[in-house]
């Protein structure tokens, strides 16, 4: 049986919340089951929307159920989340939202629960009460442990950071400077009535509204890529020069590798320990007409698989909590656990120490994360500098906050994702 959009949404949400899968991995498989673009967009809206305001929806439903759904019936809980989201956050007429959601429970083979789904959703519609916000979790729709860390790190900015992280992100493009200038591409967009403006970096272009990539001039031929401006700072700060041997130590899916290769004629090793994700690097290189050496290896043990020279420059875009990109990936709030931060911090330190061995004297290592937690950023780099006598920190001129170690970009700052950069230079022996 073909499942309707609400049933597919409940399946996606189930996989994220119950099986720990990431939304961006699961969603495309389910979208592929839908015939038209409108339905695919609605499926994405329902899944992303539920992830953004999950605690409020959970609370609203739980209050109307005598006992929670368990076992095979658990999916009905996720279906009710989808139903409740439609009633509060979309313009879908209530009767359509309720009947489609009830139909989805029939499609799940839960005939006996169709009436319950109908009843709960009609009750919510009839009550027409605002969603509860009487504790921090309900008010901010953020897990308590992240709120606590943000309050400690940003006593004056934490509420704004959370608000920004709850927004829908803008769409940024990266102009491929090998094909045209940033200004020329903005002109090409204008002829198609796609509003856009130049960002702060040489290649960044901000679209007025998100657009399907197939509508962008010469996207398939590699004229532009989709990449947030915060991530585009990596290539600018690494400042690769023609002839450099470069290591991108955690490269997949290759956004930053490709940008570096677009910016200069370098020899680049794109290393990652995830073979599946590395396939995306190959695809991206093919679309953009670029060539890299692709290496599936552990960045904390490069010796085992790289037998070439040491590197002039290294980009270490480390695995991290991704707390800076919650506006793009709201499922991160529910997938990440407090205990992950210690594990990540240790892994980052291990990779950093090992990569440092592979940097030539006089070379530059750019450490990057899409995290906003000092544990993974300024504290990580302060500890590295304390134990590494031949490392110095270069000031990043783009940074306006000179007192901090490295450059912490906060979500929403100049329309960017949250990101962190530290530029480390190795002493000439
Ligand atoms: C933040 S993502 C990199 C994004 C990438 N730089 C880009 O711009 O497209 C971090 C990457 O680190 C990889 N990774 C995690 N642990 C690793 C390890 N021990 N060695 C190499 N890569 C690792 C993950 O597979 C993931 O692709």
Tab-separated table of C-alpha atoms and ligand atoms in Angstrom:
chain	number	residue	atom	x	y	z
A	1	UNK	CA	0.000	0.000	0.000
A	2	UNK	CA	1.146	3.542	-0.793
A	3	UNK	CA	1.408	5.484	2.440
A	4	UNK	CA	0.121	9.042	2.567
A	5	UNK	CA	2.321	12.025	3.531
A	6	UNK	CA	1.277	11.939	7.225
A	7	UNK	CA	2.054	8.220	7.543
A	8	UNK	CA	5.465	8.735	5.934
A	9	UNK	CA	6.151	11.677	8.281
A	10	UNK	CA	5.312	9.510	11.313
A	11	UNK	CA	7.682	6.803	10.020
A	12	UNK	CA	10.518	9.315	9.584
A	13	UNK	CA	9.959	10.799	13.049
A	14	UNK	CA	9.824	7.293	14.546
A	15	UNK	CA	13.207	6.452	13.008
A	16	UNK	CA	14.783	9.626	14.365
A	17	UNK	CA	13.328	9.584	17.876
A	18	UNK	CA	13.209	5.829	18.519
A	19	UNK	CA	16.144	4.538	16.429
A	20	UNK	CA	18.503	7.543	16.611
A	21	UNK	CA	18.694	8.003	12.823
A	22	UNK	CA	19.476	11.452	11.478
A	23	UNK	CA	16.637	13.290	9.744
A	24	UNK	CA	18.725	14.282	6.734
A	25	UNK	CA	19.614	10.606	6.157
A	26	UNK	CA	16.116	9.195	6.546
A	27	UNK	CA	13.973	11.860	4.882
A	28	UNK	CA	15.191	11.485	1.251
A	29	UNK	CA	14.279	7.746	1.151
A	30	UNK	CA	10.740	8.574	2.228
A	31	UNK	CA	10.464	11.579	-0.088
A	32	UNK	CA	11.391	9.262	-2.969
A	33	UNK	CA	8.115	7.383	-2.365
A	34	UNK	CA	6.091	10.489	-3.231
A	35	UNK	CA	5.184	11.389	-6.799
A	36	UNK	CA	5.052	15.165	-6.668
A	37	UNK	CA	7.271	17.962	-5.389
A	38	UNK	CA	4.511	19.558	-3.319
A	39	UNK	CA	4.043	16.381	-1.287
A	40	UNK	CA	7.795	16.010	-0.844
A	41	UNK	CA	7.998	19.578	0.460
A	42	UNK	CA	5.063	18.970	2.837
A	43	UNK	CA	6.746	15.817	4.171
A	44	UNK	CA	9.922	17.807	4.905
A	45	UNK	CA	7.935	20.628	6.537
A	46	UNK	CA	6.083	18.202	8.834
A	47	UNK	CA	9.257	16.335	9.886
A	48	UNK	CA	11.428	19.421	10.445
A	49	UNK	CA	8.548	21.253	12.118
A	50	UNK	CA	7.869	18.456	14.604
A	51	UNK	CA	11.573	18.330	15.512
A	52	UNK	CA	11.607	22.098	16.190
A	53	UNK	CA	8.725	22.146	18.680
A	54	UNK	CA	8.685	18.529	19.880
A	55	UNK	CA	8.255	19.100	23.656
A	56	UNK	CA	5.183	21.310	23.167
A	57	UNK	CA	3.531	18.776	20.852
A	58	UNK	CA	4.445	15.849	23.131
A	59	UNK	CA	2.940	17.641	26.093
A	60	UNK	CA	-0.232	18.568	24.226
A	61	UNK	CA	-0.836	14.948	23.185
A	62	UNK	CA	0.140	13.278	26.452
A	63	UNK	CA	-2.416	15.376	28.330
A	64	UNK	CA	-5.160	13.905	26.161
A	65	UNK	CA	-4.184	10.243	26.420
A	66	UNK	CA	-4.953	7.975	29.357
A	67	UNK	CA	-1.751	5.984	28.825
A	68	UNK	CA	1.132	6.253	26.358
A	69	UNK	CA	1.261	4.086	23.231
A	70	UNK	CA	3.756	1.239	23.444
A	71	UNK	CA	5.096	-1.541	21.212
A	72	UNK	CA	3.454	-1.816	17.793
A	73	UNK	CA	1.118	1.065	18.601
A	74	UNK	CA	3.991	3.465	19.304
A	75	UNK	CA	3.895	4.835	15.767
A	76	UNK	CA	0.465	6.296	16.557
A	77	UNK	CA	2.143	8.657	19.020
A	78	UNK	CA	4.333	9.979	16.198
A	79	UNK	CA	1.298	10.289	13.987
A	80	UNK	CA	-0.413	12.398	16.647
A	81	UNK	CA	2.684	14.651	16.771
A	82	UNK	CA	2.251	15.184	13.033
A	83	UNK	CA	-1.477	15.848	13.483
A	84	UNK	CA	-0.936	18.309	16.315
A	85	UNK	CA	1.812	20.136	14.385
A	86	UNK	CA	-0.527	20.655	11.430
A	87	UNK	CA	-3.236	22.141	13.655
A	88	UNK	CA	-0.934	24.621	15.390
A	89	UNK	CA	1.756	25.473	12.864
A	90	UNK	CA	0.397	25.089	9.320
A	91	UNK	CA	-2.406	26.599	7.259
A	92	UNK	CA	-3.745	23.181	6.310
A	93	UNK	CA	-7.515	23.274	7.015
A	94	UNK	CA	-8.185	21.381	10.261
A	95	UNK	CA	-10.673	18.941	8.673
A	96	UNK	CA	-8.078	17.899	6.045
A	97	UNK	CA	-5.280	17.624	8.615
A	98	UNK	CA	-7.421	15.446	10.886
A	99	UNK	CA	-8.872	13.169	8.213
A	100	UNK	CA	-5.514	12.583	6.477
A	101	UNK	CA	-3.845	11.813	9.809
A	102	UNK	CA	-6.627	9.444	10.846
A	103	UNK	CA	-6.383	7.754	7.427
A	104	UNK	CA	-2.664	7.239	8.081
A	105	UNK	CA	-3.456	5.206	11.217
A	106	UNK	CA	-5.636	2.966	9.046
A	107	UNK	CA	-2.727	2.614	6.620
A	108	UNK	CA	-0.581	1.473	9.556
A	109	UNK	CA	-3.105	-1.351	10.108
A	110	UNK	CA	-4.338	0.242	13.338
A	111	UNK	CA	-8.068	0.332	12.438
A	112	UNK	CA	-8.953	0.204	16.113
A	113	UNK	CA	-7.088	3.460	16.792
A	114	UNK	CA	-8.548	5.556	13.970
A	115	UNK	CA	-11.250	6.812	16.348
A	116	UNK	CA	-8.669	7.635	19.023
A	117	UNK	CA	-6.547	9.662	16.568
A	118	UNK	CA	-9.657	11.451	15.339
A	119	UNK	CA	-10.846	12.082	18.881
A	120	UNK	CA	-7.537	13.472	20.190
A	121	UNK	CA	-7.076	15.787	17.214
A	122	UNK	CA	-10.691	17.014	17.295
A	123	UNK	CA	-10.294	17.662	20.989
A	124	UNK	CA	-7.158	19.767	20.335
A	125	UNK	CA	-8.972	21.662	17.577
A	126	UNK	CA	-12.038	22.288	19.743
A	127	UNK	CA	-10.024	23.429	22.778
A	128	UNK	CA	-8.084	25.895	20.646
A	129	UNK	CA	-5.801	26.522	23.655
A	130	UNK	CA	-2.266	27.910	23.281
A	131	UNK	CA	0.479	25.312	23.632
A	132	UNK	CA	1.901	25.144	27.160
A	133	UNK	CA	5.153	27.016	27.877
A	134	UNK	CA	5.245	26.750	31.672
A	135	UNK	CA	8.740	25.324	32.041
A	136	UNK	CA	12.073	25.930	30.257
A	137	UNK	CA	11.865	22.802	28.085
A	138	UNK	CA	8.385	23.742	26.867
A	139	UNK	CA	9.240	27.422	26.515
A	140	UNK	CA	12.456	27.008	24.510
A	141	UNK	CA	11.861	23.557	22.942
A	142	UNK	CA	15.485	22.795	23.758
A	143	UNK	CA	16.882	19.989	25.950
A	144	UNK	CA	17.753	21.214	29.443
A	145	UNK	CA	21.415	20.158	29.255
A	146	UNK	CA	22.087	22.328	26.190
A	147	UNK	CA	20.266	25.303	27.760
A	148	UNK	CA	22.419	24.888	30.884
A	149	UNK	CA	25.641	24.847	28.854
A	150	UNK	CA	24.571	27.858	26.789
A	151	UNK	CA	23.625	29.849	29.899
A	152	UNK	CA	27.070	29.155	31.374
A	153	UNK	CA	28.964	30.010	28.178
A	154	UNK	CA	26.874	32.992	27.034
A	155	UNK	CA	25.245	34.644	30.074
A	156	UNK	CA	23.921	37.542	27.964
A	157	UNK	CA	23.329	35.861	24.636
A	158	UNK	CA	21.951	32.375	25.369
A	159	UNK	CA	18.274	33.307	24.837
A	160	UNK	CA	19.061	34.906	21.478
A	161	UNK	CA	21.136	31.873	20.452
A	162	UNK	CA	18.176	29.608	21.204
A	163	UNK	CA	15.764	31.873	19.360
A	164	UNK	CA	18.038	31.939	16.312
A	165	UNK	CA	18.426	28.162	16.442
A	166	UNK	CA	14.638	27.781	16.252
A	167	UNK	CA	14.424	29.802	13.009
A	168	UNK	CA	14.271	28.403	9.488
A	169	UNK	CA	17.735	28.859	7.962
A	170	UNK	CA	18.381	30.933	4.848
A	171	UNK	CA	19.845	29.371	1.716
A	172	UNK	CA	23.438	30.321	0.870
A	173	UNK	CA	25.233	29.539	-2.364
A	174	UNK	CA	28.946	29.286	-2.992
A	175	UNK	CA	29.928	30.782	-6.302
A	176	UNK	CA	32.446	28.690	-8.241
A	177	UNK	CA	35.040	31.353	-9.037
A	178	UNK	CA	36.503	29.119	-11.765
A	179	UNK	CA	33.297	29.620	-13.784
A	180	UNK	CA	32.176	33.219	-13.106
A	181	UNK	CA	32.447	36.014	-10.573
A	182	UNK	CA	30.094	36.374	-7.629
A	183	UNK	CA	28.618	39.545	-9.221
A	184	UNK	CA	28.072	37.797	-12.561
A	185	UNK	CA	26.198	34.945	-10.927
A	186	UNK	CA	23.996	37.347	-8.953
A	187	UNK	CA	23.152	39.008	-12.290
A	188	UNK	CA	22.279	35.642	-13.825
A	189	UNK	CA	19.971	34.969	-10.886
A	190	UNK	CA	18.364	38.394	-11.318
A	191	UNK	CA	17.447	37.644	-14.952
A	192	UNK	CA	15.459	34.670	-13.600
A	193	UNK	CA	13.934	36.927	-10.918
A	194	UNK	CA	15.728	35.056	-8.145
A	195	UNK	CA	16.608	37.696	-5.540
A	196	UNK	CA	20.128	37.382	-4.125
A	197	UNK	CA	22.890	39.447	-2.546
A	198	UNK	CA	26.631	39.092	-2.011
A	199	UNK	CA	27.811	37.824	1.361
A	200	UNK	CA	30.912	38.821	3.306
A	201	UNK	CA	33.265	36.293	1.709
A	202	UNK	CA	34.394	36.371	-1.920
A	203	UNK	CA	32.087	33.561	-3.024
A	204	UNK	CA	29.050	33.655	-0.732
A	205	UNK	CA	25.630	34.534	-2.157
A	206	UNK	CA	22.526	34.819	0.018
A	207	UNK	CA	19.215	33.934	-1.631
A	208	UNK	CA	16.148	35.944	-0.640
A	209	UNK	CA	14.159	32.701	-0.481
A	210	UNK	CA	15.211	29.037	-0.581
A	211	UNK	CA	15.021	27.678	-4.120
A	212	UNK	CA	15.191	24.219	-5.629
A	213	UNK	CA	18.732	23.772	-6.979
A	214	UNK	CA	17.376	22.662	-10.350
A	215	UNK	CA	16.096	26.237	-10.817
A	216	UNK	CA	19.610	27.692	-10.403
A	217	UNK	CA	21.569	28.578	-13.584
A	218	UNK	CA	24.067	25.830	-14.516
A	219	UNK	CA	23.894	24.109	-11.144
A	220	UNK	CA	24.435	20.668	-12.704
A	221	UNK	CA	27.521	22.056	-14.498
A	222	UNK	CA	29.025	23.189	-11.201
A	223	UNK	CA	28.496	26.947	-11.350
A	224	UNK	CA	27.438	27.036	-7.692
A	225	UNK	CA	27.071	24.807	-4.652
A	226	UNK	CA	24.822	25.060	-1.612
A	227	UNK	CA	26.882	25.958	1.467
A	228	UNK	CA	26.319	28.251	4.440
A	229	UNK	CA	28.554	31.316	4.542
A	230	UNK	CA	29.967	30.232	7.920
A	231	UNK	CA	31.320	27.045	6.292
A	232	UNK	CA	32.695	29.099	3.383
A	233	UNK	CA	35.019	30.946	5.753
A	234	UNK	CA	37.099	27.736	5.955
A	235	UNK	CA	38.650	28.145	2.494
A	236	UNK	CA	39.170	31.900	3.017
A	237	UNK	CA	40.936	31.392	6.344
A	238	UNK	CA	43.019	28.426	5.165
A	239	UNK	CA	44.283	30.700	2.377
A	240	UNK	CA	45.634	27.877	0.172
A	241	UNK	CA	48.283	28.862	-2.380
A	242	UNK	CA	48.907	27.314	-5.813
A	243	UNK	CA	51.073	24.200	-5.502
A	244	UNK	CA	50.233	23.540	-1.828
A	245	UNK	CA	49.768	19.975	-0.595
A	246	UNK	CA	46.628	20.107	1.513
A	247	UNK	CA	44.996	17.647	3.876
A	248	UNK	CA	41.270	17.905	4.567
A	249	UNK	CA	41.302	15.545	7.543
A	250	UNK	CA	37.522	15.087	7.997
A	251	UNK	CA	36.409	15.816	4.476
A	252	UNK	CA	33.064	14.169	3.738
A	253	UNK	CA	30.787	15.164	2.050
A	254	UNK	CA	33.433	17.456	0.612
A	255	UNK	CA	31.929	20.953	0.698
A	256	UNK	CA	35.071	22.573	2.071
A	257	UNK	CA	37.475	20.381	0.037
A	258	UNK	CA	35.792	21.495	-3.173
A	259	UNK	CA	35.816	25.146	-2.146
A	260	UNK	CA	39.568	24.962	-1.438
A	261	UNK	CA	40.176	23.390	-4.866
A	262	UNK	CA	38.011	26.039	-6.552
A	263	UNK	CA	40.123	28.752	-4.884
A	264	UNK	CA	43.646	27.579	-5.841
A	265	UNK	CA	45.520	24.946	-7.856
A	266	UNK	CA	46.364	22.633	-4.995
A	267	UNK	CA	46.949	18.929	-4.503
A	268	UNK	CA	44.324	17.924	-1.975
A	269	UNK	CA	43.904	14.739	0.050
A	270	UNK	CA	40.275	14.356	1.155
A	271	UNK	CA	40.366	11.965	4.103
A	272	UNK	CA	37.418	10.623	6.091
A	273	UNK	CA	36.737	7.399	7.979
A	274	UNK	CA	33.235	6.980	6.529
A	275	UNK	CA	33.372	5.253	3.139
A	276	UNK	CA	29.701	5.945	2.354
A	277	UNK	CA	30.068	9.668	3.031
A	278	UNK	CA	33.251	9.728	0.919
A	279	UNK	CA	31.140	8.727	-2.099
A	280	UNK	CA	29.558	12.171	-1.792
A	281	UNK	CA	33.024	13.759	-2.067
A	282	UNK	CA	33.545	11.920	-5.351
A	283	UNK	CA	30.120	13.044	-6.633
A	284	UNK	CA	30.767	16.659	-5.660
A	285	UNK	CA	34.199	16.636	-7.328
A	286	UNK	CA	32.667	15.197	-10.487
A	287	UNK	CA	29.944	17.859	-10.707
A	288	UNK	CA	32.502	20.620	-10.140
A	289	UNK	CA	35.184	19.164	-12.421
A	290	UNK	CA	37.732	18.880	-9.588
A	291	UNK	CA	40.185	16.158	-8.660
A	292	UNK	CA	41.251	15.081	-5.172
A	293	UNK	CA	43.012	12.077	-3.675
A	294	UNK	CA	40.281	10.369	-1.690
A	295	UNK	CA	41.391	8.382	1.329
A	296	UNK	CA	39.237	6.320	3.682
A	297	UNK	CA	41.226	6.398	6.907
A	298	UNK	CA	41.223	7.361	10.564
A	299	UNK	CA	42.413	10.951	10.994
A	300	UNK	CA	43.895	9.895	14.337
A	301	UNK	CA	46.058	7.309	12.544
A	302	UNK	CA	47.014	8.768	9.178
A	303	UNK	CA	50.392	7.001	9.278
A	304	UNK	CA	48.642	3.711	8.466
A	305	UNK	CA	47.409	4.856	5.058
A	306	UNK	CA	49.262	7.978	3.875
A	307	UNK	CA	52.869	7.484	2.867
A	308	UNK	CA	53.382	10.788	1.060
A	309	UNK	CA	54.850	14.111	2.184
A	310	UNK	CA	53.795	16.185	5.137
A	311	UNK	CA	51.225	18.880	4.380
A	312	UNK	CA	51.592	22.633	3.805
A	313	UNK	CA	48.105	23.243	5.189
A	314	UNK	CA	45.596	21.101	7.016
A	315	UNK	CA	41.888	21.698	7.483
A	316	UNK	CA	40.535	19.811	10.479
A	317	UNK	CA	36.751	20.157	10.351
A	318	UNK	CA	36.328	17.970	13.387
A	319	UNK	CA	33.403	15.689	14.290
A	320	UNK	CA	31.409	17.704	16.840
A	321	UNK	CA	28.081	18.207	18.590
A	322	UNK	CA	26.786	20.282	15.650
A	323	UNK	CA	25.079	22.594	18.158
A	324	UNK	CA	25.777	25.522	15.808
A	325	UNK	CA	23.591	24.122	13.041
A	326	UNK	CA	20.444	23.228	14.983
A	327	UNK	CA	18.433	25.644	12.823
A	328	UNK	CA	19.324	23.401	9.829
A	329	UNK	CA	19.166	20.097	11.708
A	330	UNK	CA	16.638	20.436	14.567
A	331	UNK	CA	16.806	16.676	15.212
A	332	UNK	CA	20.269	17.275	16.732
A	333	UNK	CA	18.513	18.560	19.861
A	334	UNK	CA	17.035	15.120	20.505
A	335	UNK	CA	19.801	12.911	19.102
A	336	UNK	CA	22.733	14.409	21.013
A	337	UNK	CA	23.194	13.486	24.657
A	338	UNK	CA	25.128	15.369	27.347
A	339	UNK	CA	27.612	12.495	27.668
A	340	UNK	CA	28.533	12.802	23.961
A	341	UNK	CA	30.415	16.046	24.591
A	342	UNK	CA	33.221	14.428	26.626
A	343	UNK	CA	33.645	11.678	24.044
A	344	UNK	CA	33.744	14.199	21.207
A	345	UNK	CA	36.195	16.418	23.054
A	346	UNK	CA	38.592	13.476	23.485
A	347	UNK	CA	38.257	12.405	19.845
A	348	UNK	CA	38.893	15.975	18.648
A	349	UNK	CA	42.040	16.218	20.806
A	350	UNK	CA	43.346	12.879	19.492
A	351	UNK	CA	42.780	13.870	15.853
A	352	UNK	CA	44.247	17.324	16.432
A	353	UNK	CA	47.441	15.948	18.016
A	354	UNK	CA	47.904	13.389	15.252
A	355	UNK	CA	47.237	15.790	12.371
A	356	UNK	CA	49.744	18.216	13.905
A	357	UNK	CA	52.444	15.576	13.308
A	358	UNK	CA	51.561	15.643	9.623
A	359	UNK	CA	51.958	19.413	9.256
A	360	UNK	CA	55.197	20.820	7.796
A	361	UNK	CA	57.166	23.291	9.937
A	362	UNK	CA	55.813	26.739	9.088
A	363	UNK	CA	52.525	25.184	7.985
A	364	UNK	CA	48.992	26.188	9.009
A	365	UNK	CA	46.300	24.005	10.566
A	366	UNK	CA	42.779	25.398	10.590
A	367	UNK	CA	40.647	23.791	13.278
A	368	UNK	CA	36.905	24.100	12.639
A	369	UNK	CA	33.674	22.877	14.191
A	370	UNK	CA	29.989	23.642	13.703
A	371	UNK	CA	29.629	23.714	17.474
A	372	UNK	CA	28.911	26.619	19.818
A	373	UNK	CA	30.123	24.863	22.969
A	374	UNK	CA	33.440	26.137	24.401
A	375	UNK	CA	34.310	22.532	25.422
A	376	UNK	CA	34.851	21.684	21.758
A	377	UNK	CA	36.182	25.075	20.696
A	378	UNK	CA	38.095	27.665	22.753
A	379	UNK	CA	38.777	25.207	25.612
A	380	UNK	CA	39.941	22.542	23.157
A	381	UNK	CA	42.379	24.966	21.531
A	382	UNK	CA	43.613	26.423	24.836
A	383	UNK	CA	44.452	22.873	26.011
A	384	UNK	CA	46.175	22.107	22.687
A	385	UNK	CA	48.304	25.263	22.879
A	386	UNK	CA	49.263	24.422	26.470
A	387	UNK	CA	50.586	20.960	25.528
A	388	UNK	CA	52.062	21.808	22.089
A	389	UNK	CA	55.211	23.913	22.307
A	390	UNK	CA	55.602	24.448	18.534
A	391	UNK	CA	52.059	25.764	18.020
A	392	UNK	CA	50.953	29.394	18.019
A	393	UNK	CA	47.522	30.845	17.488
A	394	UNK	CA	47.164	33.334	14.640
A	395	UNK	CA	44.544	36.033	15.106
A	396	UNK	CA	41.697	35.715	12.672
A	397	UNK	CA	41.142	39.177	11.294
A	398	UNK	CA	37.532	38.410	10.399
A	399	UNK	CA	36.826	38.072	14.099
A	400	UNK	CA	35.370	41.016	15.943
A	401	UNK	CA	35.696	39.306	19.314
A	402	UNK	CA	39.426	39.451	19.826
A	403	UNK	CA	39.409	38.532	23.489
A	404	UNK	CA	38.352	34.935	22.847
A	405	UNK	CA	40.598	32.081	21.680
A	406	UNK	CA	39.689	31.612	18.028
A	407	UNK	CA	36.604	32.918	16.265
A	408	UNK	CA	33.203	31.817	17.526
A	409	UNK	CA	30.417	32.577	15.082
A	410	UNK	CA	26.985	32.392	16.717
A	411	UNK	CA	23.846	31.159	14.909
A	412	UNK	CA	22.133	33.986	13.050
A	413	UNK	CA	25.194	36.276	13.159
A	414	UNK	CA	25.281	37.882	9.685
A	415	UNK	CA	22.715	35.221	8.702
A	416	UNK	CA	25.254	32.448	9.314
A	417	UNK	CA	25.228	29.072	11.043
A	418	UNK	CA	27.119	28.750	14.325
A	419	UNK	CA	30.747	27.843	13.619
A	420	UNK	CA	34.174	28.011	15.219
A	421	UNK	CA	37.612	28.565	13.709
A	422	UNK	CA	41.115	28.570	15.170
A	423	UNK	CA	44.173	29.086	12.969
A	424	UNK	CA	47.283	27.339	14.308
A	425	UNK	CA	50.756	27.878	12.899
A	426	UNK	CA	53.654	25.444	13.395
A	427	UNK	CA	57.034	26.874	14.322
A	428	UNK	CA	59.857	26.536	11.798
A	429	UNK	CA	62.106	24.036	13.602
B	1	LIG	C1	31.814	18.044	10.222
B	1	LIG	S1	31.883	16.657	9.219
B	1	LIG	C2	32.900	17.183	7.898
B	1	LIG	C3	32.232	18.052	6.863
B	1	LIG	C4	33.129	18.358	5.681
B	1	LIG	N1	34.375	18.948	6.069
B	1	LIG	C5	32.480	19.276	4.660
B	1	LIG	O1	32.700	20.475	4.663
B	1	LIG	O2	31.714	18.787	3.829
B	1	LIG	C6	32.952	15.616	10.130
B	1	LIG	C7	33.432	14.385	9.403
B	1	LIG	O3	34.381	13.732	10.247
B	1	LIG	C8	34.360	12.364	9.912
B	1	LIG	N2	35.069	11.645	10.978
B	1	LIG	C9	34.665	11.365	12.231
B	1	LIG	N3	35.632	10.714	12.907
B	1	LIG	C10	36.685	10.597	12.059
B	1	LIG	C11	37.982	10.018	12.157
B	1	LIG	N4	38.391	9.436	13.280
B	1	LIG	N5	38.788	10.064	11.081
B	1	LIG	C12	38.380	10.655	9.928
B	1	LIG	N6	37.165	11.206	9.778
B	1	LIG	C13	36.329	11.184	10.834
B	1	LIG	C14	32.882	12.051	9.757
B	1	LIG	O4	32.689	10.905	8.969
B	1	LIG	C15	32.371	13.333	9.077
B	1	LIG	O5	32.299	13.146	7.679
